[in-house]
Amino acid sequence: MHRFATFHATTLSVRLGPVFPGSMMDFPLTLAHVAARTERLFPSVEVVARKPDRSIERSSWGAVIRRARRLAAALTRAGLREGDRVATLQWNGLAHVEAYLGVPLAGGVCHPLNLRLHPDEFGYIASHARDRFLLVDDVLLPVLESIRAKAPFERIFVVQHTNAPLPAGCESYTSLLASAGSEFMAPQLDERSAASMCYTSGTTGRPKGVLYTHRSILLHSLSQALAGDAPIAQRDCVFAVAPMFHVNSWGFPYTAALMGAKLVLPGPHLDAESLLDLLDQERVTLTSGVPTIWVAIRDALRAQPGRWRLEPGLRAIVGGSALPESLLREMAELGVQLFHCWGMTETSPIGTYGHVKSTQADFDDEAKFKILARQGYASPLVELRHVDDAGRVLPWDDEAIGELQCRGPWIAGSYFNSHESDERWTADGWFRTGDVVAIDSEGVIRIVDRSKDLVKSGGEWISSVALENALMAHSGVREAAVIGVPHPKWQERPIAVVALRPGASATAEELQQFLAERFAKWQVPDAVVFVEALPRTGVGKVRKSELRERYREFPWS
Ligand code: AMP
């Protein structure tokens, strides 16, 4: 293997030759370039994190990248070989960013584990990925205990935030970094080699591993730096709220590194008040989060007006599940512009951005909200289409409904070490997303449902997403889920499961009447069940499978 010294160097020394004589250099798109560029150009730009004890730790890109290089050197000394997986069990914090860069700089693959998974799923993922080493926050050691027998990591390095003693068999992350030495021979990275991996949530079958390459990460980051009305620019202060174990915090840490933007990380504190404190104190200009986070932030802002001073023009990208138009409007009133995006673990994740085109700039606010409430159009370099059950490509008329398919340089081409789901790719090379959409003449998609969440009543499809969005517009409703449950006559009928806003009251009849004014009678849920809160997955999506199970024997008579 060709190796060359770059430990102290800030420029790349790689062989660059034109692929075709007289054409461009074959310059590798790797994280080595990102690290070298940002270390050289933006060393004093801040990287800030809230620690588990709630204190704020301030660092800079220069320091983070120096430590990432030390990590790369130390892991190499510890025996890491190219392509080896290094798992992380960490909140969004400084050491996690070091792993995001340091592991790939050593030629390894950084594999964030979703710390909210069930131990069985967790153990399956870590052993399927054959993670060799683990970097773990000490506050997450109890989570590690639950899977340790199932995932025999060769070495475990603990990032110590407290003075608690190291458990048996664990080493300290600080000592790991200290073991780096000064003679690190950084590997020459191939842009098509893997730098990172995440597993799908496993809602359809077993979780599947998706490997992100250096090239796919760089191109995804570039697209994020160009995206619609919410691009990440150098002047931004970027708050990465989406967990770093959920599709790499939607690319924020890598894109902030590439652009040299200030990066803020919430640590374990994801309650609305802690998030708002950081939005205010750090003068955040761009952030991210699933709709549930924004419901909580809206409620906190309404409950304590004037407590937080948000940066004028604060923007947030919102995805993971559908963002109701009512929430978009309310947050705009509160000074935060939300931008819908759509994506999946398999799409790195950003596939689309919600954005008003220049040709729509004269539309009134009503029309613009309608556009922004949809899931947007394809990012540059991503192609989308939707097809019917027979695989026929459907027209973009906003009526034809079919499965969304996509392709592009940051869309998975297969799963890691698994042929279990090869049918997810079509013979002509598109990825089948499992999302059911309509696409309008502008190319803007509207998610109707996950295919498995569609309700089929008497042979007719009912969109649970459309009903949920409508319910969320009711002043008493905090969150709502609509599911199909078996019905003796209609095979399946929708019921709504609703949590009310604090102090609000509403009856089932009132909510059904509210929907009846907006939907055909047969589409209105037959029942409304009130709950304290909806069950959520580890990344904040409604766990519909659990609701379907809970109400499987719904008493129809
Ligand atoms: P995950 O791989 O866990 O990120 O889940 C991906 C799935 O989340 C997608 O296939 C969609 O069903 C859903 N999703 C992501 N973004 C959106 C969005 N903006 N609106 C509606 N559903 C979304």
XYZ file of C-alpha atoms and ligand atoms in Angstrom:
580
model
C 0.000 0.000 0.000
C 1.321 3.426 -0.900
C 1.650 5.651 2.162
C 2.982 9.141 2.563
C 3.478 11.482 5.474
C 0.770 14.081 5.942
C 0.502 14.179 9.716
C 1.937 17.679 9.915
C 1.151 18.693 6.370
C -1.923 20.680 5.474
C -1.884 20.087 1.748
C -2.587 16.932 -0.151
C 0.147 15.130 -2.013
C -1.526 12.652 -4.301
C -0.805 11.562 -7.797
C -2.964 13.701 -10.034
C -3.056 12.836 -13.650
C -5.685 13.463 -16.288
C -7.892 10.448 -16.957
C -8.056 11.441 -20.601
C -5.068 13.309 -22.035
C -5.871 16.997 -22.324
C -8.717 16.857 -19.756
C -9.106 17.550 -16.023
C -7.135 16.190 -13.087
C -8.523 13.102 -11.426
C -8.603 14.858 -8.047
C -9.852 12.554 -5.275
C -12.925 13.765 -3.390
C -11.937 12.716 0.121
C -12.253 13.886 3.699
C -8.467 14.381 3.680
C -9.128 17.416 1.500
C -11.839 18.675 3.867
C -9.572 18.323 6.910
C -6.597 19.990 5.214
C -8.662 22.868 3.830
C -10.528 23.688 7.012
C -7.438 23.343 9.203
C -5.593 25.778 6.942
C -8.358 28.284 6.225
C -10.707 28.263 9.245
C -8.684 27.076 12.260
C -10.209 29.609 14.639
C -13.865 29.096 13.666
C -15.635 27.713 16.723
C -16.988 24.236 17.351
C -19.137 24.344 20.487
C -20.828 21.529 22.397
C -23.041 21.132 25.413
C -21.565 18.466 27.676
C -23.609 15.886 29.587
C -23.278 18.005 32.788
C -24.852 20.878 30.767
C -21.657 22.974 30.730
C -20.511 24.397 27.381
C -17.234 23.263 25.850
C -15.706 25.636 23.290
C -13.219 24.415 20.712
C -12.306 25.310 17.145
C -11.990 23.580 13.796
C -8.207 23.817 14.110
C -8.214 21.960 17.441
C -10.865 19.428 16.381
C -8.939 18.521 13.220
C -5.622 18.270 15.095
C -7.261 15.841 17.528
C -8.918 13.966 14.642
C -5.475 13.444 13.091
C -4.188 12.206 16.442
C -7.102 9.804 16.592
C -6.291 8.568 13.069
C -2.681 8.001 14.089
C -3.610 6.266 17.344
C -6.157 3.975 15.696
C -3.590 3.025 13.065
C -1.117 2.191 15.855
C -3.823 0.160 17.537
C -4.024 -1.961 14.400
C -6.854 -0.391 12.402
C -6.683 -1.517 8.786
C -8.267 0.131 5.768
C -11.980 -0.526 5.643
C -12.245 -1.542 9.325
C -15.312 -0.275 11.127
C -15.024 1.830 14.285
C -18.350 2.155 16.075
C -19.366 5.188 18.086
C -21.905 5.267 20.887
C -21.984 8.979 21.459
C -24.178 12.022 21.676
C -23.587 14.984 19.365
C -20.350 16.264 20.912
C -16.782 17.273 20.119
C -15.257 13.796 20.394
C -17.912 12.509 18.018
C -16.847 15.058 15.380
C -13.246 13.934 15.918
C -14.359 10.375 15.151
C -16.320 11.511 12.073
C -13.054 12.837 10.604
C -10.325 10.860 12.377
C -11.603 7.365 11.596
C -11.871 8.004 7.826
C -8.501 9.799 7.783
C -7.003 6.505 8.999
C -8.784 4.664 6.182
C -11.448 3.321 8.547
C -15.225 3.539 8.517
C -16.953 5.549 11.251
C -20.119 3.721 12.309
C -22.407 5.682 14.667
C -24.710 3.331 16.586
C -28.242 4.478 17.317
C -28.143 4.511 21.098
C -31.918 4.434 21.402
C -32.357 1.054 19.740
C -33.502 -2.055 21.532
C -30.443 -4.006 22.783
C -31.253 -6.956 20.458
C -31.313 -4.734 17.385
C -28.272 -2.914 18.588
C -26.269 -6.098 19.137
C -27.331 -7.387 15.729
C -26.128 -4.193 14.019
C -22.748 -4.033 15.795
C -22.011 -7.679 15.078
C -23.293 -7.573 11.488
C -21.085 -4.529 10.836
C -18.183 -6.394 12.499
C -17.188 -3.226 14.318
C -13.649 -3.756 15.660
C -13.322 -0.822 18.022
C -15.834 1.278 19.921
C -15.681 4.897 21.063
C -18.257 5.466 23.803
C -19.317 8.425 25.976
C -19.027 7.424 29.640
C -22.616 8.531 30.256
C -23.666 5.840 27.779
C -21.814 2.969 29.456
C -25.095 1.526 30.803
C -26.319 1.257 27.195
C -23.082 -0.491 26.273
C -23.564 -2.987 29.111
C -26.843 -4.138 27.550
C -25.133 -5.180 24.309
C -21.624 -6.032 25.340
C -22.114 -9.788 25.166
C -23.731 -9.513 21.724
C -21.089 -7.254 20.187
C -17.575 -8.312 21.127
C -15.588 -5.169 20.289
C -11.819 -5.779 20.305
C -11.155 -2.573 22.195
C -13.405 -0.024 23.833
C -12.292 3.573 24.372
C -14.286 5.693 26.792
C -14.677 9.456 26.351
C -14.701 10.550 29.988
C -17.047 13.396 30.857
C -17.249 12.429 34.554
C -14.781 11.142 37.144
C -16.358 7.686 37.225
C -13.735 4.904 37.092
C -13.302 3.007 33.816
C -15.144 -0.312 33.737
C -13.111 -3.496 33.303
C -11.994 -4.058 29.735
C -12.284 -0.390 28.761
C -9.514 2.113 28.031
C -9.594 5.870 28.119
C -10.000 7.915 24.943
C -7.481 10.438 26.289
C -4.830 7.713 26.579
C -5.717 6.514 23.089
C -5.013 9.996 21.694
C -1.817 10.222 23.758
C -0.561 7.005 22.152
C -0.625 8.581 18.673
C 3.126 9.254 18.367
C 4.333 11.735 15.794
C 5.124 9.562 12.789
C 1.728 8.902 11.296
C 1.747 7.766 7.688
C -1.705 8.710 6.462
C -3.055 6.295 3.880
C -3.774 7.547 0.408
C -7.522 7.491 0.378
C -9.546 6.245 -2.536
C -12.602 8.442 -3.015
C -14.717 5.341 -3.656
C -13.767 3.723 -0.356
C -16.138 3.845 2.585
C -15.710 6.575 5.203
C -18.871 6.129 7.239
C -21.847 3.854 7.682
C -25.317 3.903 9.214
C -27.956 1.208 9.536
C -31.578 1.611 8.505
C -34.110 1.609 11.306
C -35.252 -1.861 10.346
C -38.946 -1.046 10.087
C -39.059 -3.401 7.104
C -37.136 -6.523 8.060
C -33.735 -6.445 9.680
C -31.680 -3.252 9.788
C -29.429 -2.904 6.771
C -26.051 -1.213 6.571
C -25.430 1.666 4.194
C -21.816 2.591 3.456
C -21.115 6.219 2.598
C -17.981 6.771 0.527
C -15.605 9.732 0.736
C -16.922 10.793 -2.642
C -20.593 10.487 -1.729
C -20.047 12.466 1.492
C -18.219 15.256 -0.322
C -20.786 15.541 -3.090
C -23.641 15.425 -0.559
C -21.899 18.183 1.422
C -21.476 20.312 -1.694
C -25.168 19.924 -2.457
C -25.961 20.988 1.112
C -23.820 24.058 0.595
C -25.948 24.940 -2.444
C -29.326 23.904 -1.177
C -32.364 26.007 -1.978
C -32.958 28.710 0.628
C -31.175 26.848 3.429
C -27.604 26.379 2.222
C -24.738 25.975 4.693
C -22.327 28.852 4.071
C -19.071 29.756 5.810
C -20.726 32.657 7.651
C -23.386 30.372 9.164
C -23.599 29.123 12.702
C -24.909 25.599 12.204
C -26.684 23.765 15.042
C -26.664 20.005 14.380
C -29.745 18.883 16.321
C -30.512 15.735 14.292
C -28.602 12.977 16.119
C -25.194 12.094 14.739
C -26.371 8.451 14.791
C -29.266 9.322 12.464
C -27.799 9.486 8.963
C -24.753 11.451 10.139
C -26.857 14.253 11.601
C -28.190 14.761 8.071
C -24.701 15.692 6.858
C -24.364 18.850 9.000
C -20.973 18.074 10.640
C -19.333 17.183 7.309
C -20.794 20.157 5.466
C -19.912 22.574 8.276
C -16.347 21.188 8.153
C -16.130 21.539 4.375
C -17.412 25.114 4.446
C -15.626 26.181 7.639
C -18.923 27.160 9.298
C -19.277 27.420 13.075
C -20.760 24.182 14.429
C -22.861 23.840 17.594
C -23.762 20.463 19.137
C -26.490 19.861 21.729
C -24.972 16.855 23.573
C -27.652 14.745 25.275
C -29.900 17.734 26.017
C -32.605 17.730 23.374
C -35.447 19.290 25.372
C -36.897 22.469 23.871
C -35.525 24.829 26.532
C -31.939 23.557 26.219
C -32.149 23.825 22.433
C -33.601 27.325 22.598
C -30.874 28.415 25.036
C -28.208 27.385 22.513
C -30.096 28.869 19.554
C -30.104 32.153 21.453
C -26.641 32.146 23.073
C -24.696 30.956 20.024
C -26.646 33.115 17.546
C -27.498 30.068 15.427
C -28.471 30.814 11.806
C -29.284 27.312 10.538
C -30.436 24.154 12.272
C -32.176 20.810 11.719
C -34.685 18.524 13.394
C -37.667 16.224 13.000
C -41.141 17.820 13.267
C -41.565 16.625 16.896
C -38.651 18.824 17.962
C -40.374 21.803 16.355
C -43.676 21.042 18.063
C -41.839 21.196 21.406
C -39.974 24.384 20.454
C -43.209 26.022 19.315
C -44.890 25.177 22.626
C -41.937 26.562 24.627
C -41.837 29.791 22.617
C -45.592 30.237 23.071
C -45.425 29.457 26.800
C -42.580 31.906 27.521
C -42.763 34.756 25.006
C -39.722 37.025 25.013
C -37.462 34.596 26.916
C -35.328 33.700 23.883
C -33.899 36.023 21.254
C -33.559 34.058 18.026
C -31.319 35.237 15.212
C -33.463 37.115 12.633
C -33.886 34.897 9.580
C -33.149 31.676 11.506
C -33.698 28.709 9.157
C -34.169 25.025 9.877
C -34.344 22.004 7.669
C -37.024 19.594 8.767
C -37.450 16.016 7.632
C -37.732 12.446 8.817
C -41.505 12.682 8.740
C -44.014 15.049 7.201
C -43.991 18.625 8.410
C -47.592 19.843 8.769
C -48.351 23.116 7.022
C -49.827 24.475 10.266
C -46.482 24.032 12.056
C -44.634 25.674 9.176
C -46.941 28.703 9.478
C -46.740 28.907 13.260
C -42.951 28.726 13.257
C -42.798 31.432 10.569
C -44.899 33.631 12.887
C -42.398 32.892 15.654
C -39.497 33.925 13.417
C -38.175 30.560 12.224
C -38.365 29.597 8.563
C -38.692 25.816 8.271
C -37.664 24.089 5.043
C -38.947 20.640 4.317
C -36.511 18.105 2.977
C -36.983 14.470 2.215
C -34.483 11.718 2.573
C -33.576 8.330 3.969
C -30.618 6.492 5.434
C -30.076 5.178 1.905
C -29.945 8.711 0.455
C -27.257 10.171 2.781
C -29.968 11.561 3.544
C -30.836 14.678 1.521
C -32.748 13.865 -1.661
C -34.988 16.922 -1.950
C -35.363 20.452 -0.622
C -38.517 22.466 -0.182
C -37.979 25.775 -1.883
C -39.965 28.458 -3.716
C -38.535 28.793 -7.231
C -37.602 32.195 -8.666
C -40.465 31.760 -11.122
C -42.866 31.533 -8.146
C -41.488 34.561 -6.310
C -44.589 36.650 -7.087
C -46.987 34.081 -5.588
C -48.857 35.220 -2.491
C -47.956 33.845 0.948
C -50.791 31.295 0.881
C -49.476 29.747 -2.320
C -45.904 29.812 -1.027
C -46.867 27.985 2.185
C -48.595 25.340 0.073
C -45.375 24.836 -1.896
C -43.202 24.717 1.240
C -45.511 22.209 2.919
C -44.618 19.680 0.199
C -41.347 17.769 0.292
C -39.564 19.794 -2.388
C -37.771 18.933 -5.571
C -34.644 16.948 -6.297
C -31.244 18.227 -5.171
C -28.779 18.840 -7.997
C -27.344 15.452 -9.086
C -30.335 13.499 -7.723
C -32.970 12.168 -10.119
C -36.493 11.220 -9.098
C -39.396 9.423 -10.705
C -42.500 7.641 -9.466
C -43.940 4.438 -10.856
C -47.149 2.427 -10.624
C -47.405 -1.183 -9.432
C -46.454 -2.423 -12.896
C -43.311 -0.269 -12.875
C -44.664 2.236 -15.414
C -43.297 5.756 -14.971
C -46.116 8.109 -13.962
C -46.797 11.672 -15.153
C -45.966 14.709 -13.006
C -49.556 15.906 -12.751
C -49.943 15.851 -8.945
C -52.671 13.223 -9.322
C -50.942 10.005 -10.293
C -49.735 8.295 -7.143
C -46.910 5.789 -7.112
C -43.678 4.684 -5.510
C -40.867 7.214 -5.434
C -37.595 6.006 -6.954
C -34.296 7.845 -7.024
C -30.714 7.662 -8.219
C -27.641 9.800 -7.798
C -24.068 9.851 -6.471
C -25.106 9.739 -2.789
C -27.877 7.161 -3.158
C -26.981 3.643 -1.952
C -26.229 1.156 -4.736
C -26.548 -1.890 -2.465
C -26.572 -2.805 1.229
C -23.490 -3.758 3.197
C -22.896 -7.524 3.247
C -26.486 -8.375 2.476
C -28.404 -9.505 -0.572
C -31.556 -9.797 1.528
C -33.092 -6.736 -0.061
C -31.660 -6.701 -3.567
C -35.184 -6.117 -4.852
C -34.903 -2.545 -3.530
C -33.062 -1.716 -6.786
C -34.781 -1.824 -10.169
C -33.223 -3.569 -13.148
C -32.505 -0.154 -14.681
C -30.626 1.096 -11.618
C -33.086 3.104 -9.491
C -33.533 2.774 -5.740
C -37.079 1.925 -4.646
C -37.771 4.161 -1.655
C -41.014 2.581 -0.417
C -42.522 6.081 -0.193
C -45.737 6.753 -2.085
C -45.859 10.186 -3.698
C -47.468 12.466 -6.219
C -45.267 14.869 -8.202
C -46.553 18.165 -9.584
C -45.630 19.775 -12.890
C -42.864 21.771 -11.141
C -41.216 18.500 -10.027
C -42.176 19.050 -6.386
C -43.020 15.849 -4.536
C -45.826 15.296 -2.037
C -45.430 12.310 0.248
C -48.740 10.513 0.480
C -47.462 7.763 2.794
C -44.925 5.052 3.373
C -46.345 2.254 1.236
C -46.898 0.150 4.347
C -48.726 3.003 6.130
C -51.321 3.638 3.417
C -54.799 2.787 4.604
C -56.848 0.733 2.148
C -60.550 0.973 2.852
C -63.003 -0.875 0.609
C -60.371 -0.904 -2.137
C -59.677 2.852 -1.927
C -56.433 4.340 -0.652
C -56.486 6.881 2.143
C -53.420 9.017 2.910
C -52.635 8.973 6.621
C -50.153 11.843 6.139
C -52.850 14.149 4.711
C -55.206 13.405 7.624
C -52.430 13.881 10.201
C -51.417 17.216 8.712
C -55.028 18.371 8.788
C -55.508 17.250 12.405
C -52.348 19.092 13.468
C -53.940 22.301 12.191
C -56.650 22.024 14.880
C -55.843 24.415 17.710
C -56.257 21.700 20.370
C -54.060 19.035 18.741
C -50.403 18.637 19.681
C -49.648 15.491 17.694
C -51.656 13.017 15.661
C -51.182 9.688 13.904
C -53.635 7.974 11.596
C -53.410 4.202 11.165
C -55.384 1.573 9.326
C -56.870 -1.154 11.526
C -58.620 -4.338 10.370
C -62.355 -3.872 9.799
C -64.941 -6.633 9.304
C -66.621 -4.952 6.331
C -64.097 -2.571 4.777
C -60.947 -4.693 5.331
C -59.340 -1.668 6.906
C -60.544 1.654 8.295
C -58.552 4.666 9.528
C -58.547 5.635 13.178
C -56.780 8.704 14.573
C -54.622 8.623 17.675
C -54.325 12.112 19.093
C -52.428 13.861 21.884
C -53.879 17.239 22.822
C -51.938 20.429 23.548
C -51.414 21.158 27.242
C -54.631 22.564 28.707
C -56.628 22.030 25.474
C -59.779 19.995 25.142
C -61.511 18.503 22.105
C -63.935 15.656 21.572
C -63.682 12.897 18.980
C -66.824 14.221 17.243
C -65.356 17.709 17.068
C -62.159 16.463 15.416
C -64.095 14.230 13.004
C -66.271 17.209 12.071
C -63.107 19.310 11.580
C -61.805 16.683 9.137
C -65.181 16.247 7.428
C -64.942 19.881 6.282
C -61.712 19.014 4.419
C -62.028 15.373 3.323
C -64.534 13.060 1.671
C -66.759 11.387 4.267
C -65.300 7.899 3.691
C -61.795 9.205 4.357
C -62.572 10.580 7.820
C -61.280 8.282 10.606
C -64.039 6.224 12.200
C -62.694 6.864 15.676
C -60.388 9.189 17.555
C -58.442 7.753 20.465
C -56.857 10.214 22.901
C -53.434 9.458 24.390
C -50.935 11.386 26.503
C -48.172 11.087 23.880
C -47.503 9.104 20.723
C -44.878 6.340 20.826
C -41.745 7.482 19.004
C -38.732 5.794 17.444
C -35.225 6.643 18.581
C -35.043 9.455 16.055
C -38.427 10.960 16.877
C -40.735 9.418 14.273
C -44.132 8.051 15.281
C -43.890 4.297 15.823
C -46.930 3.372 13.750
C -46.198 -0.357 13.926
C -46.709 -0.156 17.704
C -49.999 1.726 17.289
C -51.250 -0.779 14.710
C -50.421 -3.593 17.118
C -52.073 -1.768 20.029
C -55.351 -1.196 18.157
C -55.385 -4.400 16.070
C -58.478 -5.655 17.902
C -60.283 -2.348 17.664
C -63.864 -2.737 19.027
C -65.881 -1.713 15.969
C -69.310 -2.509 17.313
P -34.847 7.036 7.768
O -34.101 6.144 6.859
O -34.977 6.529 9.166
O -34.324 8.419 7.750
O -36.355 7.101 7.235
C -36.646 7.515 5.926
C -38.118 7.710 5.755
O -38.581 8.840 6.524
C -38.507 8.057 4.343
O -38.573 6.916 3.517
C -39.861 8.722 4.536
O -40.888 7.759 4.686
C -39.694 9.448 5.846
N -39.390 10.860 5.565
C -38.188 11.444 5.489
N -38.305 12.755 5.223
C -39.630 13.016 5.121
C -40.412 14.188 4.855
N -39.853 15.375 4.667
N -41.765 14.047 4.825
C -42.349 12.865 5.026
N -41.676 11.725 5.292
C -40.330 11.803 5.330
